[in-house]
């Protein structure tokens, strides 16, 4: 009798194991990203979870689906990582110029963007009891809100309200009772609503591409007033992993003026991309010593109607390849 794929995998066949788990790899990565807020941590965590699954597969007794079993492993790996503060906090970068006084310092410094190219095939259809759409549940405001919850609350909310697992299955995945799940959900929903109120939720613009184009035009020319004219009155500017955040047009204008002054005569370049379902750009700044332009921050725009509610500039040049961006560009021609 021919062995099943599961039997071959349990017997040590790595190719059979990949056949079993590859269909879930991308959605597990997105699940870990929601919980950890970091693309690099999520990639590492999926590797750890699949290694643990490979080692533990002979003990898989099929009391649940393979997908649920993998989610149990990945979720618990994430919870363990979230308890390790040393893994969560990246070093604070030193600005190359003296920035103006920030409106506040944000403690969620580990936040990273997620490439749109991975979203196309990452999320399965949520269960019928999910409260959030797949698009809503990957936006920066949502992921940032999850980072402000306790790890257990965030895991409960994602499993139940994003993925749509039934309460009984969430309880089984987390090793708690359904009563505990319901209590965690109630607190998590209230906390998430409160924390998301501190951010700018996305409100789809009639033409986000045109809004992004107008932003790029003003930003490339160093037109502070042009950028500010595109913002809402309560817009935010943040720059993970730097903790500095600027609230409102006046504070953002002060920061942009300092940033553009530091740029000087060097040219900036913006290459369009997409992150978390939002318009984004890879920024490059001409090198003063070489004929190239090097990464200068991944800019993600959160539309709010026909304006921009948040500018998030991620100083994470190592992530450029994940967004299909080159590590350098030819420098622009000298100014006329």
Coordinates of C-alpha atoms in Angstrom, one line a residue:
X1 CA 0.0 0.0 0.0
X2 CA 1.3 3.4 -0.9
X3 CA 2.2 5.7 2.0
X4 CA 0.3 8.9 2.5
X5 CA 2.2 12.2 2.4
X6 CA 1.8 12.5 6.1
X7 CA 3.2 9.1 6.7
X8 CA 6.2 9.8 4.5
X9 CA 6.8 13.1 6.4
X10 CA 6.5 11.4 9.8
X11 CA 9.1 8.8 8.6
X12 CA 11.6 11.6 7.8
X13 CA 10.8 12.6 4.2
X14 CA 11.6 16.3 4.0
X15 CA 10.0 16.8 0.6
X16 CA 6.8 15.3 1.9
X17 CA 6.9 17.7 4.9
X18 CA 7.3 20.6 2.5
X19 CA 4.3 19.4 0.5
X20 CA 2.3 19.4 3.7
X21 CA 3.4 22.8 5.1
X22 CA 4.3 25.0 2.1
X23 CA 0.6 25.9 1.5
X24 CA 0.5 27.4 5.0
X25 CA 3.9 29.1 5.1
X26 CA 2.8 32.5 3.8
X27 CA -0.3 32.8 6.0
X28 CA 1.7 31.8 9.0
X29 CA 4.3 34.5 8.3
X30 CA 1.5 37.1 8.1
X31 CA 0.0 35.8 11.3
X32 CA 3.4 36.1 13.0
X33 CA 3.8 39.6 11.5
X34 CA 0.5 40.7 13.0
X35 CA 1.6 39.5 16.5
X36 CA 5.2 40.7 16.4
X37 CA 4.8 43.8 14.2
X38 CA 8.2 43.0 12.6
X39 CA 8.7 41.4 9.2
X40 CA 12.2 40.1 10.0
X41 CA 11.0 38.6 13.3
X42 CA 8.0 37.0 11.5
X43 CA 10.3 35.4 9.0
X44 CA 12.5 34.0 11.7
X45 CA 9.5 32.8 13.7
X46 CA 8.0 30.9 10.8
X47 CA 11.4 29.1 10.4
X48 CA 11.4 28.2 14.1
X49 CA 7.8 27.1 14.0
X50 CA 8.3 24.8 11.0
X51 CA 11.4 23.4 12.5
X52 CA 9.5 22.6 15.7
X53 CA 6.7 21.1 13.5
X54 CA 9.2 18.9 11.7
X55 CA 10.6 17.6 14.9
X56 CA 7.2 17.1 16.5
X57 CA 5.3 15.7 13.5
X58 CA 5.6 12.0 14.6
X59 CA 3.5 13.1 17.7
X60 CA 0.8 14.8 15.6
X61 CA -2.2 12.7 16.3
X62 CA -4.6 14.6 14.0
X63 CA -7.0 15.6 16.8
X64 CA -7.1 18.9 14.9
X65 CA -6.3 19.9 11.3
X66 CA -2.7 20.3 10.3
X67 CA -3.4 24.0 9.8
X68 CA -4.6 24.5 13.3
X69 CA -1.7 22.5 14.7
X70 CA 0.7 24.7 12.8
X71 CA -1.0 27.8 14.1
X72 CA -0.7 26.5 17.6
X73 CA 3.0 26.1 17.2
X74 CA 3.5 29.5 15.5
X75 CA 1.4 31.4 18.0
X76 CA 3.2 29.9 21.0
X77 CA 6.5 30.7 19.5
X78 CA 5.4 34.3 19.0
X79 CA 4.1 34.5 22.6
X80 CA 7.5 33.3 23.8
X81 CA 9.3 35.9 21.7
X82 CA 7.0 38.7 22.9
X83 CA 8.1 37.9 26.5
X84 CA 11.7 38.5 25.5
X85 CA 12.1 42.3 25.6
X86 CA 15.7 42.0 24.3
X87 CA 14.5 40.6 21.0
X88 CA 11.8 43.2 20.6
X89 CA 13.7 46.5 21.0
X90 CA 16.0 47.6 18.1
X91 CA 18.7 50.2 18.7
X92 CA 17.5 53.8 18.5
X93 CA 19.2 55.4 15.4
X94 CA 21.1 58.7 15.8
X95 CA 19.7 61.4 13.4
X96 CA 22.2 62.9 11.0
X97 CA 20.9 66.4 11.9
X98 CA 19.3 68.0 15.0
X99 CA 15.6 67.3 14.8
X100 CA 13.1 69.6 16.4
X101 CA 11.4 68.6 19.6
X102 CA 9.1 65.7 19.0
X103 CA 5.4 65.7 20.0
X104 CA 5.9 62.4 21.8
X105 CA 8.2 59.4 21.8
X106 CA 6.5 56.1 20.7
X107 CA 7.4 52.9 22.5
X108 CA 6.5 50.7 19.5
X109 CA 9.9 51.1 17.8
X110 CA 10.1 47.6 16.4
X111 CA 7.2 48.2 13.9
X112 CA 8.1 47.3 10.3
X113 CA 6.1 47.4 7.0
X114 CA 4.8 44.3 5.2
X115 CA 5.3 44.0 1.4
X116 CA 2.1 44.1 -0.8
X117 CA 3.7 41.4 -3.0
X118 CA 3.3 39.0 -0.1
X119 CA -0.3 40.0 0.7
X120 CA -1.6 38.8 -2.6
X121 CA -1.4 35.2 -1.6
X122 CA -0.9 35.4 2.2
X123 CA -4.4 35.6 3.7
X124 CA -6.9 32.8 3.3
X125 CA -10.6 33.8 3.5
X126 CA -11.4 34.5 7.1
X127 CA -13.9 32.4 8.9
X128 CA -17.5 33.5 9.0
X129 CA -17.2 34.9 12.6
X130 CA -14.2 37.2 11.8
X131 CA -14.8 40.9 12.6
X132 CA -12.1 42.4 10.4
X133 CA -11.6 42.1 6.6
X134 CA -8.2 40.8 5.4
X135 CA -7.4 44.3 4.1
X136 CA -8.3 46.0 7.4
X137 CA -6.3 43.5 9.5
X138 CA -2.9 44.3 7.8
X139 CA -3.0 48.1 7.8
X140 CA -0.4 49.8 9.8
X141 CA -2.9 51.3 12.3
X142 CA -4.3 47.9 13.1
X143 CA -0.9 46.2 13.4
X144 CA 0.3 49.1 15.6
X145 CA -2.7 48.8 17.8
X146 CA -2.0 45.1 18.3
X147 CA 1.5 45.9 19.5
X148 CA -0.1 47.9 22.4
X149 CA -2.1 44.9 23.7
X150 CA -0.8 42.2 26.0
X151 CA 0.7 39.3 24.0
X152 CA -2.1 36.9 25.1
X153 CA -4.8 39.5 24.2
X154 CA -3.3 40.1 20.8
X155 CA -3.1 36.4 20.0
X156 CA -6.7 35.8 21.1
X157 CA -8.0 38.7 19.0
X158 CA -6.1 37.7 15.9
X159 CA -7.1 34.1 16.1
X160 CA -10.8 34.9 16.7
X161 CA -11.5 38.3 15.0
X162 CA -9.1 38.2 12.1
X163 CA -8.8 34.5 11.2
X164 CA -12.3 33.6 12.4
X165 CA -11.4 30.5 14.5
X166 CA -14.3 29.5 16.7
X167 CA -14.0 30.3 20.4
X168 CA -13.5 26.6 21.3
X169 CA -10.7 26.2 18.8
X170 CA -9.0 29.4 20.0
X171 CA -9.2 28.0 23.5
X172 CA -7.6 24.8 22.3
X173 CA -4.9 26.6 20.4
X174 CA -3.9 28.7 23.4
X175 CA -4.4 26.0 26.0
X176 CA -7.1 27.9 28.0
X177 CA -10.8 27.6 28.5
X178 CA -13.5 29.2 26.3
X179 CA -14.4 31.4 29.3
X180 CA -10.9 32.8 29.4
X181 CA -11.0 33.4 25.6
X182 CA -14.2 35.4 25.9
X183 CA -12.8 37.5 28.7
X184 CA -9.5 38.1 26.8
X185 CA -11.5 39.1 23.7
X186 CA -13.6 41.6 25.5
X187 CA -10.6 43.3 27.0
X188 CA -8.6 43.1 23.7
X189 CA -11.4 44.6 21.6
X190 CA -11.8 47.5 24.0
X191 CA -8.1 48.1 24.2
X192 CA -7.6 47.9 20.4
X193 CA -10.4 50.4 19.8
X194 CA -8.8 52.8 22.4
X195 CA -5.3 52.4 20.9
X196 CA -6.5 52.7 17.3
X197 CA -8.1 56.0 18.3
X198 CA -4.6 57.3 18.9
X199 CA -3.6 56.5 15.3
X200 CA -5.1 57.6 12.0
X201 CA -7.2 54.8 10.6
X202 CA -7.3 54.5 6.9
X203 CA -10.2 56.0 4.9
X204 CA -9.9 55.1 1.3
X205 CA -9.2 58.0 -1.0
X206 CA -11.0 58.3 -4.3
X207 CA -7.7 58.1 -6.1
X208 CA -4.8 57.1 -3.8
X209 CA -2.4 56.9 -6.7
X210 CA -3.0 60.6 -7.5
X211 CA -2.6 61.5 -3.8
X212 CA 0.7 59.6 -3.7
X213 CA 1.8 61.3 -6.9
X214 CA 1.1 64.7 -5.6
X215 CA 3.0 63.9 -2.4
X216 CA 6.0 62.6 -4.4
X217 CA 6.1 65.8 -6.5
X218 CA 6.2 68.0 -3.4
X219 CA 8.6 65.9 -1.5
X220 CA 11.1 65.6 -4.4
X221 CA 11.2 69.3 -4.9
X222 CA 11.6 70.0 -1.1
X223 CA 8.3 71.8 -1.1
X224 CA 7.3 71.8 2.6
X225 CA 4.1 73.8 2.0
X226 CA 3.2 71.4 -0.8
X227 CA 3.5 68.4 1.5
X228 CA 1.6 70.1 4.3
X229 CA -1.3 71.0 2.0
X230 CA -1.9 67.3 1.5
X231 CA -2.2 66.4 5.2
X232 CA -5.2 66.3 7.5
X233 CA -5.2 68.7 10.5
X234 CA -4.5 65.8 12.9
X235 CA -1.8 64.0 10.7
X236 CA 1.1 62.2 12.3
X237 CA 4.7 61.7 11.1
X238 CA 6.6 58.7 12.6
X239 CA 10.0 57.1 11.8
X240 CA 10.5 53.6 13.3
X241 CA 12.8 52.5 14.8
X242 CA 13.4 56.1 15.8
X243 CA 10.8 57.0 18.6
X244 CA 10.2 60.6 17.5
X245 CA 6.6 61.4 16.4
X246 CA 5.3 64.7 15.1
X247 CA 1.6 65.6 15.4
X248 CA -0.2 68.2 13.3
X249 CA 0.9 70.3 10.2
X250 CA 3.0 72.8 12.2
X251 CA 5.2 70.1 13.9
X252 CA 5.5 68.1 10.7
X253 CA 6.5 71.2 8.7
X254 CA 9.2 72.0 11.3
X255 CA 10.7 68.5 11.0
X256 CA 10.5 68.5 7.2
X257 CA 12.2 71.9 7.0
X258 CA 15.1 70.5 9.0
X259 CA 15.2 67.3 6.9
X260 CA 15.1 69.1 3.6
X261 CA 17.9 71.5 4.8
X262 CA 20.0 68.5 5.7
X263 CA 19.5 67.2 2.2
X264 CA 20.9 70.4 0.7
X265 CA 21.8 70.2 -2.9
X266 CA 21.6 66.4 -3.1
X267 CA 18.7 65.0 -5.0
X268 CA 16.2 62.6 -3.5
X269 CA 14.6 59.8 -5.6
X270 CA 11.3 58.0 -4.9
X271 CA 10.5 54.6 -6.3
X272 CA 6.9 53.5 -5.9
X273 CA 6.1 50.3 -4.1
X274 CA 3.3 49.1 -1.8
X275 CA 3.2 48.2 1.9
X276 CA 0.4 47.0 4.1
X277 CA -2.0 47.7 1.3
X278 CA -1.0 51.3 1.3
X279 CA 0.9 53.5 -1.2
X280 CA 4.6 53.6 -0.4
X281 CA 7.9 54.8 -1.8
X282 CA 11.5 53.7 -1.5
X283 CA 13.5 56.9 -0.9
X284 CA 17.1 57.3 -2.2
X285 CA 19.5 60.2 -1.5
X286 CA 22.4 61.0 -3.8
X287 CA 25.7 60.2 -2.3
X288 CA 28.0 63.2 -2.0
X289 CA 31.1 61.2 -2.7
X290 CA 29.9 58.6 -5.3
X291 CA 27.7 58.7 -8.4
X292 CA 25.0 56.7 -6.8
X293 CA 21.9 57.2 -4.7
X294 CA 21.5 55.1 -1.6
X295 CA 18.5 54.1 0.5
X296 CA 17.1 56.9 2.7
X297 CA 13.9 55.4 4.2
X298 CA 10.8 53.5 3.1
X299 CA 7.9 56.0 3.2
X300 CA 4.3 54.6 3.7
X301 CA 1.3 56.9 3.3
X302 CA -2.0 56.3 5.1
X303 CA -4.8 58.1 3.2
X304 CA -7.6 59.7 5.1
X305 CA -10.3 60.6 2.5
X306 CA -8.6 62.8 -0.1
X307 CA -5.7 63.7 2.2
X308 CA -2.9 62.0 4.1
X309 CA -3.5 61.1 7.7
X310 CA -0.1 59.6 8.5
X311 CA 3.4 59.5 7.0
X312 CA 5.5 56.6 8.3
X313 CA 9.1 56.7 7.3
X314 CA 10.8 53.4 8.1
X315 CA 14.6 53.7 8.5
X316 CA 15.1 50.0 7.6
X317 CA 17.3 50.0 4.5
X318 CA 17.9 46.2 4.8
X319 CA 14.2 45.6 4.0
X320 CA 14.4 47.2 0.5
X321 CA 14.9 43.9 -1.3
X322 CA 11.7 42.5 0.3
X323 CA 9.8 45.3 -1.5
X324 CA 11.4 44.7 -4.9
X325 CA 13.6 47.8 -4.5
X326 CA 17.2 48.0 -5.6
X327 CA 20.0 48.7 -3.0
X328 CA 21.1 51.7 -5.0
X329 CA 20.3 53.9 -7.9
X330 CA 22.3 56.0 -10.4
X331 CA 22.7 59.5 -9.0
X332 CA 20.6 62.2 -10.6
X333 CA 22.0 64.9 -12.8
X334 CA 23.3 68.0 -11.1
X335 CA 20.8 70.8 -10.4
X336 CA 20.3 73.3 -13.2

